[in-house]
PDB file of C-alpha atoms and ligand atoms in Angstrom:
ATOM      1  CA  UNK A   1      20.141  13.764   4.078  1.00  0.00           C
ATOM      2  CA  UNK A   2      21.551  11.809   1.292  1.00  0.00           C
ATOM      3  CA  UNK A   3      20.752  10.848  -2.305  1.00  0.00           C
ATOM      4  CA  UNK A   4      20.222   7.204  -0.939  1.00  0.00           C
ATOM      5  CA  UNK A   5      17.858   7.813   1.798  1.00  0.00           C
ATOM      6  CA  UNK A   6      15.691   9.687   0.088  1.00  0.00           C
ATOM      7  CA  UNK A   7      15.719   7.519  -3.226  1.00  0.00           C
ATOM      8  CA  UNK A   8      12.081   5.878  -3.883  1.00  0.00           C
ATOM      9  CA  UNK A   9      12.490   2.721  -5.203  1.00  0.00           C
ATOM     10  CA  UNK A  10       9.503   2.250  -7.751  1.00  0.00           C
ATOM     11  CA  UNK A  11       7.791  -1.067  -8.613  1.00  0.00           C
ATOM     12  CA  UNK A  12       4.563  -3.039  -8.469  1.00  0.00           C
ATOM     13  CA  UNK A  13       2.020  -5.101  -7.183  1.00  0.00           C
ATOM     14  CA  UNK A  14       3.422  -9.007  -8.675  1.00  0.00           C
ATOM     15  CA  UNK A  15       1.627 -12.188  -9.513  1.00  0.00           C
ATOM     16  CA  UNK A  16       2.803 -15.415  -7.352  1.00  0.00           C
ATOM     17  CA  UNK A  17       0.492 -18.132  -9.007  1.00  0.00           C
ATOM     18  CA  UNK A  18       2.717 -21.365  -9.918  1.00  0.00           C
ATOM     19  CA  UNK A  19       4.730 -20.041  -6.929  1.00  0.00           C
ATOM     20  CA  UNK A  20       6.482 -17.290  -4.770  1.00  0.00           C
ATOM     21  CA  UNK A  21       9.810 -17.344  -6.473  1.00  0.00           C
ATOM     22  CA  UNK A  22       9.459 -19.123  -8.983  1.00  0.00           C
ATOM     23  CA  UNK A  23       6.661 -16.285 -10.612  1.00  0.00           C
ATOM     24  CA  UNK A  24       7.509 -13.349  -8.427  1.00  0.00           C
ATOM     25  CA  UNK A  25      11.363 -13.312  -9.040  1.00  0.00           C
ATOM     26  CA  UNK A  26      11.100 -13.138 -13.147  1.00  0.00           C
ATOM     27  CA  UNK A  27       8.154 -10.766 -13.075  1.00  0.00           C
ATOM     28  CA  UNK A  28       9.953  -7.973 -10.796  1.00  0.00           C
ATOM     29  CA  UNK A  29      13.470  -8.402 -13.186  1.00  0.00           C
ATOM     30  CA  UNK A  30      10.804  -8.261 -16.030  1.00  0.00           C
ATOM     31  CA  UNK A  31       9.093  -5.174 -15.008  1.00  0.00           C
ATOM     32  CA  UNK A  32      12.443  -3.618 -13.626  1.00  0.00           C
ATOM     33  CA  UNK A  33      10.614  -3.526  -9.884  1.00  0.00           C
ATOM     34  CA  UNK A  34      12.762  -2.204  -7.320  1.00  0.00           C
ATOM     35  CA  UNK A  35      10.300  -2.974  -4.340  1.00  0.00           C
ATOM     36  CA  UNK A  36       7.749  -6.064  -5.023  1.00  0.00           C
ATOM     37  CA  UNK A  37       3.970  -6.553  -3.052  1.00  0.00           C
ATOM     38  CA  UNK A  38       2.039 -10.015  -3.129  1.00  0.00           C
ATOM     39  CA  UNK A  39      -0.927 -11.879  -2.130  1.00  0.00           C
ATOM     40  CA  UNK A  40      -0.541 -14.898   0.683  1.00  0.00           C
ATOM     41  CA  UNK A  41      -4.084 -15.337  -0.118  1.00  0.00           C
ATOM     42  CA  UNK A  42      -6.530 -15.584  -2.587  1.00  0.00           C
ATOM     43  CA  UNK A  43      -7.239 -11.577  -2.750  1.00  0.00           C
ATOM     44  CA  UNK A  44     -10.870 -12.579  -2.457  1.00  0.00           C
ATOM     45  CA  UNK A  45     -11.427 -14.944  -0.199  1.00  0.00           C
ATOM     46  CA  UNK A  46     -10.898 -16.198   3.649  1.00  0.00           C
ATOM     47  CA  UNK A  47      -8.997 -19.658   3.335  1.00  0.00           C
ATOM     48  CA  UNK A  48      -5.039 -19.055   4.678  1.00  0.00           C
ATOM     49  CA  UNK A  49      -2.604 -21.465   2.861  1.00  0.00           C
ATOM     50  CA  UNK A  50       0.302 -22.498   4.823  1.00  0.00           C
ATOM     51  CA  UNK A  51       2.877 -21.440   2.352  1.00  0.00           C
ATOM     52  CA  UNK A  52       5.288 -23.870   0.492  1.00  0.00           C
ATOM     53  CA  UNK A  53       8.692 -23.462   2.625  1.00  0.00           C
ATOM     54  CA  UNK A  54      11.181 -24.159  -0.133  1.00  0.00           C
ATOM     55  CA  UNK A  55       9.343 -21.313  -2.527  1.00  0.00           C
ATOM     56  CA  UNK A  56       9.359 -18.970   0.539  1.00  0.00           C
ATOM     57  CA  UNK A  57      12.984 -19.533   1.442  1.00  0.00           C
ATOM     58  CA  UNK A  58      13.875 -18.979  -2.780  1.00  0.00           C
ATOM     59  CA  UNK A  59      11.794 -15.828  -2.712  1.00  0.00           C
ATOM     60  CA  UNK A  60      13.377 -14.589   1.058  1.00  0.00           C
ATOM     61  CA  UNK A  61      16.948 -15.023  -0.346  1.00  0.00           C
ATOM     62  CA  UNK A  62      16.314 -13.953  -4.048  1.00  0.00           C
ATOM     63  CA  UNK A  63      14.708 -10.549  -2.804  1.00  0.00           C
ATOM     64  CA  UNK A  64      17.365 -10.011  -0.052  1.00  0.00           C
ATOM     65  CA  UNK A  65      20.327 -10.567  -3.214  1.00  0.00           C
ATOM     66  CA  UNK A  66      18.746  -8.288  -5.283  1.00  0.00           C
ATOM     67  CA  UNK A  67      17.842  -5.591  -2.625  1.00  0.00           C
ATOM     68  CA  UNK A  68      14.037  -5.390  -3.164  1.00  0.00           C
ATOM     69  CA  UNK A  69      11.867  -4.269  -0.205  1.00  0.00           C
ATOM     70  CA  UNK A  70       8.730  -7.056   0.318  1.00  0.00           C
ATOM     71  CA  UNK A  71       5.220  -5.998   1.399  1.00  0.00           C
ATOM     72  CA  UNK A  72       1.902  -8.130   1.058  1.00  0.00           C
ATOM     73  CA  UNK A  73      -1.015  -6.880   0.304  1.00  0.00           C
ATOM     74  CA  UNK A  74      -3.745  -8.720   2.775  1.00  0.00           C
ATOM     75  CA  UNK A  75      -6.973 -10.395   0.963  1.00  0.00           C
ATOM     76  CA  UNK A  76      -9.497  -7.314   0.198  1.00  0.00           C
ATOM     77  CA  UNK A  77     -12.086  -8.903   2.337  1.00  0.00           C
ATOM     78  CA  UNK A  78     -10.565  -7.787   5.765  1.00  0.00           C
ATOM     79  CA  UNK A  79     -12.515  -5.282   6.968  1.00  0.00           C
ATOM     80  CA  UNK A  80     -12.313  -4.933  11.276  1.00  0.00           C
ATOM     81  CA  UNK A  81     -15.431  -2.654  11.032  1.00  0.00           C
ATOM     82  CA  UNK A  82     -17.816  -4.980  10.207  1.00  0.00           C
ATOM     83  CA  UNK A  83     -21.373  -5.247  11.674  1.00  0.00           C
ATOM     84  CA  UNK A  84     -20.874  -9.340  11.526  1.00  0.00           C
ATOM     85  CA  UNK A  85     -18.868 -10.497  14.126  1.00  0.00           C
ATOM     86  CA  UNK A  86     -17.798 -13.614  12.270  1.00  0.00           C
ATOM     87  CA  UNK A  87     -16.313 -11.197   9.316  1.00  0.00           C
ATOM     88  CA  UNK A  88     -14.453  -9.164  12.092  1.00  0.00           C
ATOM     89  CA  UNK A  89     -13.045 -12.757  13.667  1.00  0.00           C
ATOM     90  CA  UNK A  90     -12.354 -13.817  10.289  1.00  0.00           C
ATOM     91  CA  UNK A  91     -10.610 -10.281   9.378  1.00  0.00           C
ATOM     92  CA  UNK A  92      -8.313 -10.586  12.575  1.00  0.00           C
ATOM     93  CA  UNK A  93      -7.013 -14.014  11.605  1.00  0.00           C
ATOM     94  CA  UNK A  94      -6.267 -13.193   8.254  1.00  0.00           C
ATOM     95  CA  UNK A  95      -4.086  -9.863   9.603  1.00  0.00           C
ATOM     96  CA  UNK A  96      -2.413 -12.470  11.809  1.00  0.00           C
ATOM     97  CA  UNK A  97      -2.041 -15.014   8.580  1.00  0.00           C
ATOM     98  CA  UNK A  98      -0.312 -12.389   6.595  1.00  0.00           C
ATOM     99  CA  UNK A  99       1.878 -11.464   9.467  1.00  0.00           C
ATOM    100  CA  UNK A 100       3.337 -14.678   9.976  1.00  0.00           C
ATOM    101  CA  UNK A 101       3.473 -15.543   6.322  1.00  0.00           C
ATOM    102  CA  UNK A 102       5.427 -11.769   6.176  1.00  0.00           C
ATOM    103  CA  UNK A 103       7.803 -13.181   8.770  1.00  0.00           C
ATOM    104  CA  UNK A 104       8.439 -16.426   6.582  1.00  0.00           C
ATOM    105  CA  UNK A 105       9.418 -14.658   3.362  1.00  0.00           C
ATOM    106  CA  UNK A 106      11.090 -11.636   5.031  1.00  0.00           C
ATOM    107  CA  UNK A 107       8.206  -8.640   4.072  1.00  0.00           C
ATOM    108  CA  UNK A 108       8.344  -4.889   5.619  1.00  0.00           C
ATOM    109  CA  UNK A 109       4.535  -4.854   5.858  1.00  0.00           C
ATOM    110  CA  UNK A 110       1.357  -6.330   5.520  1.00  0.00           C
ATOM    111  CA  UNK A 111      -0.810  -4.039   4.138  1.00  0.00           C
ATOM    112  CA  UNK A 112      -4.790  -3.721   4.842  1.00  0.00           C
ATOM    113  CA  UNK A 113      -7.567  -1.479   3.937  1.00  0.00           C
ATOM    114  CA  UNK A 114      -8.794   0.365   6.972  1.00  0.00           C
ATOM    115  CA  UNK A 115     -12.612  -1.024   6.295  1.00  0.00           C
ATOM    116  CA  UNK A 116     -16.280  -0.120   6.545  1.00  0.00           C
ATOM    117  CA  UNK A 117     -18.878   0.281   9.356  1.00  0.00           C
ATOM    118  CA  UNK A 118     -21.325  -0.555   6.729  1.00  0.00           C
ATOM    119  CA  UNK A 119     -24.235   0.471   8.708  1.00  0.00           C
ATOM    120  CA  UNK A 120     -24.905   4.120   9.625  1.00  0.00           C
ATOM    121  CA  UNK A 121     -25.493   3.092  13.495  1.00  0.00           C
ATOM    122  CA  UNK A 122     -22.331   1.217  13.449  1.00  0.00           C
ATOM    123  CA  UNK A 123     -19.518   4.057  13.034  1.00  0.00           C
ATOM    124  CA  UNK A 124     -18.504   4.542  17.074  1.00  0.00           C
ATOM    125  CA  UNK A 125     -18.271   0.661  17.517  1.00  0.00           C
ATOM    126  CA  UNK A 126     -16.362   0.336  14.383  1.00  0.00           C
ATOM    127  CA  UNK A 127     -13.232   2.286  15.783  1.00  0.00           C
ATOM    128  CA  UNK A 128     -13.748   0.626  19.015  1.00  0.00           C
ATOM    129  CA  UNK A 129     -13.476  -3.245  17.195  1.00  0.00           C
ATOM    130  CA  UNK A 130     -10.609  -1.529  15.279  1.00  0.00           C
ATOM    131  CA  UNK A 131      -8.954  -0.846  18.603  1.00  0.00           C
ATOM    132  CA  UNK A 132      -9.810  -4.297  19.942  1.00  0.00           C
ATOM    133  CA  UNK A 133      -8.852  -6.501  17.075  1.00  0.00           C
ATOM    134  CA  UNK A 134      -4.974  -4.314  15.876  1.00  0.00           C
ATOM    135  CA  UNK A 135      -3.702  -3.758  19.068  1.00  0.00           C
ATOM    136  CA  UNK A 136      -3.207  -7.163  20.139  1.00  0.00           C
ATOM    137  CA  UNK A 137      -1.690  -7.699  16.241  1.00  0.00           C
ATOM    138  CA  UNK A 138       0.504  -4.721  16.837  1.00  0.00           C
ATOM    139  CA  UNK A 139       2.057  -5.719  19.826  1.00  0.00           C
ATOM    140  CA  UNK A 140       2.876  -8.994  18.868  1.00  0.00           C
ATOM    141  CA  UNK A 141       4.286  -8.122  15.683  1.00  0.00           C
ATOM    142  CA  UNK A 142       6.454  -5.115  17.767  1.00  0.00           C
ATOM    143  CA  UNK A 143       7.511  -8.673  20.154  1.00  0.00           C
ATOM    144  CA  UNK A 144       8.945 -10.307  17.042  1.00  0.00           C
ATOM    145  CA  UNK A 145      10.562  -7.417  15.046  1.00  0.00           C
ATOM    146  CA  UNK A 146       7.897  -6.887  12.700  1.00  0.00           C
ATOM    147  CA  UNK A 147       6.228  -6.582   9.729  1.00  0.00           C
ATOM    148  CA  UNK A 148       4.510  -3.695  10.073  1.00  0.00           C
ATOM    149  CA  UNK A 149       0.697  -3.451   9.457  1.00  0.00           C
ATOM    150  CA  UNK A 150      -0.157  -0.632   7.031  1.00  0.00           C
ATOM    151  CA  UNK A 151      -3.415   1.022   6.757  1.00  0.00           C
ATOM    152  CA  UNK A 152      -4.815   1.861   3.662  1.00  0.00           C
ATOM    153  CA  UNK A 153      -7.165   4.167   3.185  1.00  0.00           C
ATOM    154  CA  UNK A 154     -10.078   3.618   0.869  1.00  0.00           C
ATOM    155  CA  UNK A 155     -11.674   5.196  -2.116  1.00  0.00           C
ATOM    156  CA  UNK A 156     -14.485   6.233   0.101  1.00  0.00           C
ATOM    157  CA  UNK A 157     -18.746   5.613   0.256  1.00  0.00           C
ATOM    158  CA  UNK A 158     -20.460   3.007   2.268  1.00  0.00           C
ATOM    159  CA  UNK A 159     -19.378   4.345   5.343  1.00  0.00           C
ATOM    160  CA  UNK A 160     -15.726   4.006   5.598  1.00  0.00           C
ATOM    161  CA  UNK A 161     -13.794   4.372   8.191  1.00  0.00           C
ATOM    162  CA  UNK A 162     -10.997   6.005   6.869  1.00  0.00           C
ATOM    163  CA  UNK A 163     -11.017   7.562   2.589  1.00  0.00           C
ATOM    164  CA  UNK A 164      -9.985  11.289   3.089  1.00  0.00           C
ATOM    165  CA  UNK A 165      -6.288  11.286   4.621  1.00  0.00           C
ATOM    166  CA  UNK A 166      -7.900  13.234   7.513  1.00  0.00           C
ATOM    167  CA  UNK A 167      -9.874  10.573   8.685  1.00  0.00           C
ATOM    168  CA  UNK A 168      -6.540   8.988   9.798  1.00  0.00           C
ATOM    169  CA  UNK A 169      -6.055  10.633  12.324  1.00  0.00           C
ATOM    170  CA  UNK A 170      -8.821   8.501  14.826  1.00  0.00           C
ATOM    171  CA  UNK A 171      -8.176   5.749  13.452  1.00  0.00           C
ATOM    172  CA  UNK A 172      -4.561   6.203  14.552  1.00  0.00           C
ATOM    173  CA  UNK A 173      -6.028   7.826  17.506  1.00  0.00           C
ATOM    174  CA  UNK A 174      -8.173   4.012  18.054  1.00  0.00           C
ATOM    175  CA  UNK A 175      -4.919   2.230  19.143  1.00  0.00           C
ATOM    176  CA  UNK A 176      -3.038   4.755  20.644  1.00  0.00           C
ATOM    177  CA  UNK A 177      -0.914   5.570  17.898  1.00  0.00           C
ATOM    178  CA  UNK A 178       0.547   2.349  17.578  1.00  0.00           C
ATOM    179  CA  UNK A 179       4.505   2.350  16.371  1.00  0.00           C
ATOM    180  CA  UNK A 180       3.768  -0.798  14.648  1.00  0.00           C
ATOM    181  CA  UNK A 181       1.180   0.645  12.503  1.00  0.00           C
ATOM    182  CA  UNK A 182       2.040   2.857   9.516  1.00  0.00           C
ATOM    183  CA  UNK A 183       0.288   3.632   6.405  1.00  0.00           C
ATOM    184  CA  UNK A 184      -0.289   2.953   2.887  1.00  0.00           C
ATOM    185  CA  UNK A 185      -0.883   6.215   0.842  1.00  0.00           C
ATOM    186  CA  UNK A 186      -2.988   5.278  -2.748  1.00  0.00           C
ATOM    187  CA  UNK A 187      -3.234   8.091  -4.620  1.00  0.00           C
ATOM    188  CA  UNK A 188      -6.600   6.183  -6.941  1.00  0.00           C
ATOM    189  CA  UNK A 189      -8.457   6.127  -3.439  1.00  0.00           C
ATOM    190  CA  UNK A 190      -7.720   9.850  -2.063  1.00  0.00           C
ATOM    191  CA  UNK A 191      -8.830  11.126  -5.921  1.00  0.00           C
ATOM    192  CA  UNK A 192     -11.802   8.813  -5.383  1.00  0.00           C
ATOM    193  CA  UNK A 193     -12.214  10.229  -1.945  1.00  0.00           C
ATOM    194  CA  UNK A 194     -12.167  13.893  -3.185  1.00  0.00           C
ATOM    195  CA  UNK A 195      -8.911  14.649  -3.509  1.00  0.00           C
ATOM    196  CA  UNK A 196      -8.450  17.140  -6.168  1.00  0.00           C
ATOM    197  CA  UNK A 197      -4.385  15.534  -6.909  1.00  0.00           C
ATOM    198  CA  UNK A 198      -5.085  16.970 -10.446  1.00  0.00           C
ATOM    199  CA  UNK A 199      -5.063  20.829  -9.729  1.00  0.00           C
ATOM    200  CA  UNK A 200      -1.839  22.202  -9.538  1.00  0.00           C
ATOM    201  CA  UNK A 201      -0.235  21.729  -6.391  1.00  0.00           C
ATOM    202  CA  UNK A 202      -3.235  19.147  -5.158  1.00  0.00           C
ATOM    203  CA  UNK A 203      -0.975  16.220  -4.273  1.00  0.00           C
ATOM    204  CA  UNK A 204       1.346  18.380  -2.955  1.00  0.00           C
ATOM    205  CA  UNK A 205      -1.647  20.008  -0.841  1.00  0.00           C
ATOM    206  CA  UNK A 206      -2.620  16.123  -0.053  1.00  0.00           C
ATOM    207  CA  UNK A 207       0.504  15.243   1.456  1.00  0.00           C
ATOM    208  CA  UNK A 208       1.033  17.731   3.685  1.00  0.00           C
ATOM    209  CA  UNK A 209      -2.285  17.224   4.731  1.00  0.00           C
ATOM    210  CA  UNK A 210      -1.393  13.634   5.531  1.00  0.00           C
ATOM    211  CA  UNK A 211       1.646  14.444   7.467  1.00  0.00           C
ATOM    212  CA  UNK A 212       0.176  17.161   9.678  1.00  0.00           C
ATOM    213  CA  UNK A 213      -2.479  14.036  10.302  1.00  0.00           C
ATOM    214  CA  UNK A 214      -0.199  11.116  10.701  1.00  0.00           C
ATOM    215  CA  UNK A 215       2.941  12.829  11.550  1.00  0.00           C
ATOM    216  CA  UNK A 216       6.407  12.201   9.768  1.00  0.00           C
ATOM    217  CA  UNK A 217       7.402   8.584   9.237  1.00  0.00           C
ATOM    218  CA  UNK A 218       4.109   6.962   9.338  1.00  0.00           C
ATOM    219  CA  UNK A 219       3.970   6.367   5.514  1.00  0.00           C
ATOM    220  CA  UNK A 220       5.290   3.976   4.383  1.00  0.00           C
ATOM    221  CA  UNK A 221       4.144   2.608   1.422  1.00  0.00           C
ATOM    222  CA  UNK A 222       2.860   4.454  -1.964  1.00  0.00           C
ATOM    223  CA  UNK A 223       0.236   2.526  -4.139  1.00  0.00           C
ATOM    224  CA  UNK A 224       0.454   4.988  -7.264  1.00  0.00           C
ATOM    225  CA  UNK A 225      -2.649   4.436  -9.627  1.00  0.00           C
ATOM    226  CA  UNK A 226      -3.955   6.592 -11.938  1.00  0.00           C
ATOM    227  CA  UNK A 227      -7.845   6.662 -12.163  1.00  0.00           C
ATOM    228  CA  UNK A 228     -10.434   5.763 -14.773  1.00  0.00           C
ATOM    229  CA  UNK A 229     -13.342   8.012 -12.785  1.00  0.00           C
ATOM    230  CA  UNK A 230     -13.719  11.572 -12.025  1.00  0.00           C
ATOM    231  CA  UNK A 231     -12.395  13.049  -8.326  1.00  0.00           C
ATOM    232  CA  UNK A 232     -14.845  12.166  -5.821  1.00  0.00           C
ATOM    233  CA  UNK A 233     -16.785   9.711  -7.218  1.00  0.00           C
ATOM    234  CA  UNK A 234     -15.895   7.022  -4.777  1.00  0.00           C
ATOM    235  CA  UNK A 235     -14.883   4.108  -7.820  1.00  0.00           C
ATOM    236  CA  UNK A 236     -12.032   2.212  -7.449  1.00  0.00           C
ATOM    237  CA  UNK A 237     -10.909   1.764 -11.207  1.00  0.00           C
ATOM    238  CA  UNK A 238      -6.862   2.074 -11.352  1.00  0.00           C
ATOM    239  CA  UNK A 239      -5.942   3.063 -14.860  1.00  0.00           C
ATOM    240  CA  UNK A 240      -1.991   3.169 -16.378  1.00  0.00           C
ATOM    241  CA  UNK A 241       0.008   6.912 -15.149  1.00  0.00           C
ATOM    242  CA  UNK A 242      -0.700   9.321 -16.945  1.00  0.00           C
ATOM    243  CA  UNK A 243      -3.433   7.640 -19.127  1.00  0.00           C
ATOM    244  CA  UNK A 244      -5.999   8.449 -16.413  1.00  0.00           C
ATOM    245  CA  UNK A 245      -7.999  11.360 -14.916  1.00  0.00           C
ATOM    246  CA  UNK A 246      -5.309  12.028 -12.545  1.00  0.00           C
ATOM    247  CA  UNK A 247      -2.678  12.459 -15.117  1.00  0.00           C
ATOM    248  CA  UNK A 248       1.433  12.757 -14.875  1.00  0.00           C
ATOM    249  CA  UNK A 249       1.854  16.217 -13.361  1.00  0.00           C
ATOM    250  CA  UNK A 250       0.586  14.761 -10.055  1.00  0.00           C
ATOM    251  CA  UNK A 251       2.521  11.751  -9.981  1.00  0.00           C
ATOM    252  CA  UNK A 252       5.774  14.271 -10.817  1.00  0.00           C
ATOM    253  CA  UNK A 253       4.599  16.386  -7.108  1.00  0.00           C
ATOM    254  CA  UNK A 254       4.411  13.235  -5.845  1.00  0.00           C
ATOM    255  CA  UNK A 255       7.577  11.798  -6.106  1.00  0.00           C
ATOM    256  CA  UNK A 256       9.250  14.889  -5.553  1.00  0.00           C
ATOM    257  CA  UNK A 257       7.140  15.384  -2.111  1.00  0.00           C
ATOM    258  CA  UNK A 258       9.274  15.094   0.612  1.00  0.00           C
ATOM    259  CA  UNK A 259       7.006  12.710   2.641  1.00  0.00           C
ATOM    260  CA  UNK A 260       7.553  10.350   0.245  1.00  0.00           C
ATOM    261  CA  UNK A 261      11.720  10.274   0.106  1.00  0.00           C
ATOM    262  CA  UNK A 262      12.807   6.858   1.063  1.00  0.00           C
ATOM    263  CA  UNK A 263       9.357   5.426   1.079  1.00  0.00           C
ATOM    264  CA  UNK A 264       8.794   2.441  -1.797  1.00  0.00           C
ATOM    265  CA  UNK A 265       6.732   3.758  -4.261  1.00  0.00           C
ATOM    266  CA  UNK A 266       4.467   0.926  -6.402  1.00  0.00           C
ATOM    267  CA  UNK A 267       1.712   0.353  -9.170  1.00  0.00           C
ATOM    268  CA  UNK A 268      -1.548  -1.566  -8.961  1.00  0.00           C
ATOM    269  CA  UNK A 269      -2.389  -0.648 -12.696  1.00  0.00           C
ATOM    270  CA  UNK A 270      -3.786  -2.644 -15.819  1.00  0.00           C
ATOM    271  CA  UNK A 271      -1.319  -4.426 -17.260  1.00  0.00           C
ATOM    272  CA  UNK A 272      -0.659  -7.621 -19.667  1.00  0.00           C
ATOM    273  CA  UNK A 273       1.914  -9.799 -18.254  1.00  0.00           C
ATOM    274  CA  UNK A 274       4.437  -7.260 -17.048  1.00  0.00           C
ATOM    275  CA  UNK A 275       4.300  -5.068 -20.198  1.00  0.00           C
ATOM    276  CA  UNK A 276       2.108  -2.257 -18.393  1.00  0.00           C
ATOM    277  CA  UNK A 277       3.354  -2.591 -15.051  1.00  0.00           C
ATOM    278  CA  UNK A 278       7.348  -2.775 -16.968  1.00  0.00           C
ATOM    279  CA  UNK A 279       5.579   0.987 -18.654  1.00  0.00           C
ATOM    280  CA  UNK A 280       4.370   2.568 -15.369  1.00  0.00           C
ATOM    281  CA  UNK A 281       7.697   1.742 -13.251  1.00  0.00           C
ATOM    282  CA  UNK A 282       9.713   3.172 -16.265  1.00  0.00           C
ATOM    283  CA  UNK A 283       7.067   6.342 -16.000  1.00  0.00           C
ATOM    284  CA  UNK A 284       7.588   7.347 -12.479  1.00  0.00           C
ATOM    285  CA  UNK A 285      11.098   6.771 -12.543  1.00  0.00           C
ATOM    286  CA  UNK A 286      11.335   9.292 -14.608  1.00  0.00           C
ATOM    287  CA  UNK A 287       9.724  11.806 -12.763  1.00  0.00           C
ATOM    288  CA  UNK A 288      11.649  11.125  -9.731  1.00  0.00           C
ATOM    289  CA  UNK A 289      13.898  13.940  -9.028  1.00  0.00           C
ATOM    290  CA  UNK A 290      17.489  13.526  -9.423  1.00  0.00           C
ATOM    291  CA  UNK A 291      20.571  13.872  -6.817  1.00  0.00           C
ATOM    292  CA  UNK A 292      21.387  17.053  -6.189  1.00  0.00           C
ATOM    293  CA  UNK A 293      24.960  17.689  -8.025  1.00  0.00           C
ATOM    294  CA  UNK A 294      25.174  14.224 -10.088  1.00  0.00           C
ATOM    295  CA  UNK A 295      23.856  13.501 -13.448  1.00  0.00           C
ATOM    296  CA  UNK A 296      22.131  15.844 -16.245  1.00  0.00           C
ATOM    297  CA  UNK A 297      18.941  17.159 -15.802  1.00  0.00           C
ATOM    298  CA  UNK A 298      15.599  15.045 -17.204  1.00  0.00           C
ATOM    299  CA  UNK A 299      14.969  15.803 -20.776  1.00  0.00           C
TER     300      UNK A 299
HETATM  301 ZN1   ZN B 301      -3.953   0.169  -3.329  1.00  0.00          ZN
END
């Protein structure tokens, strides 16, 4: 393997409003992103604009010149588990949406959180409307050359179908193991989800847990948060690395884990303009191990 491959490019989630390349493109040289994840729709709510062509084709071209890996991040909403069929409808079109809006402006993946049977009763059917609604989305996306859809699992409570890494496994399992489908590892979620990454050795522990579940090459994406709560307590509150409960030592086994070499690596954290994301990519950067042979050791 070398240097190259295994290099995570670090940077974060970026704001698009007064358009794609027009906002995205300054922010990421801002904030020194090397890989950049956006909204095609309002984060918290159903309606699926069409996209403005000339901003997609700017934001296509100005990513590809500067090398920057694209993924979107699908409105939170989407949840294929459901109990309301019209939410599961609604969820499906809105994976389809961002897939064809990933298409336009040249994205690796659409990203998605795995969802919520909400009801107790409503766990078995979940998986199977999981099954139902991606596989279709999978395949058609594998027809075209991608994106890929990425699950994400979440912080866990109100009966989720997937917050412990384990819990990946059937819901890979529910479409057969799709190709197309990878996944979205965010280390705020598995702490909330009882992960202990803070011990020594816990995110180490976490990912090799994940890989035995998912198998190698099925992550690939990183959403690296630290965490304003306490492990296990199912909140979803991303704080700045290393200002959190999670703390820097993790995020140092985590970007020397070697699940994550060549995977893109990005923050969802509290920031003002660019100035804490700009902080956070600097951060993990730092602790990302260097080439073997090249360079002097991290001070
Ligand atoms: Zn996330």
């Amino acid at each position: 393997m070398n240097a190259r491959s295994e290099r995570r490019r670090v940077g974060s989630h970026t704001p698009t409003s007064g358009g794609l390349a027009r906002a995205a493109l300054p922010y990421a040289e801002a904030a020194a992103s090397e890989v950049v994840q956006v909204y095609v729709s309002n984060s918290r709510g159903w309606a699926l604009p069409a996209g403005d062509p000339a901003q997609d084709a700017l934001f296509r071209d100005g990513c590809g010149e500067r090398g920057l890996p694209v993924f979107i991040h699908a409105s939170l909403l989407v949840n294929l588990g459901s109990p309301t069929p019209a939410t599961v409808t609604r969820s499906a079109e809105t994976l389809a949406h961002a897939l064809r809006r990933g298409r336009a402006i040249g994205a690796e993946g659409v990203v998605f959180h795995a969802g919520s049977a909400v009801d107790a009763g409503h766990a078995e059917a979940a998986l199977r409307q999981v099954r139902e609604s991606l596989l279709p989305l999978l395949d058609e996306t594998a027809a075209v050359g991608g994106p890929m859809l990425l699950v994400e699992p979440s912080a866990g409570g109100g009966r989720s179908l997937a917050s412990r890494v384990e819990h990946l496994g059937p819901y890979l399992d529910a479409v057969d193991r799709h190709p197309m489908l990878g996944v979205c590892f965010d280390t705020c979620h598995a702490w909330a989800a009882g992960h202990d990454l803070a011990a020594e050795g816990g995110m180490t522990a976490t990912l090799d847990t994940l890989v035995a579940t998912v198998g190698a090459d099925r992550l690939r994406l990183v959403h690296a948060n630290d965490s304003k709560d306490l492990c296990g307590s199912t909140r979803d509150r991303h704080e700045n690395i290393g200002k959190g409960s999670i703390g820097e030592p993790a995020f140092a086994e985590l970007m020397r884990h070697p699940a994550t070499a060549g995977v893109p690596v990005l923050v969802e954290t509290p920031t003002e303009k660019h100035v804490g994301h700009a902080a956070d990519i600097a951060a993990l950067k730092r602790l990302h191990p260097r080439p073997a042979g090249r360079g002097r050791p991290a001070s």
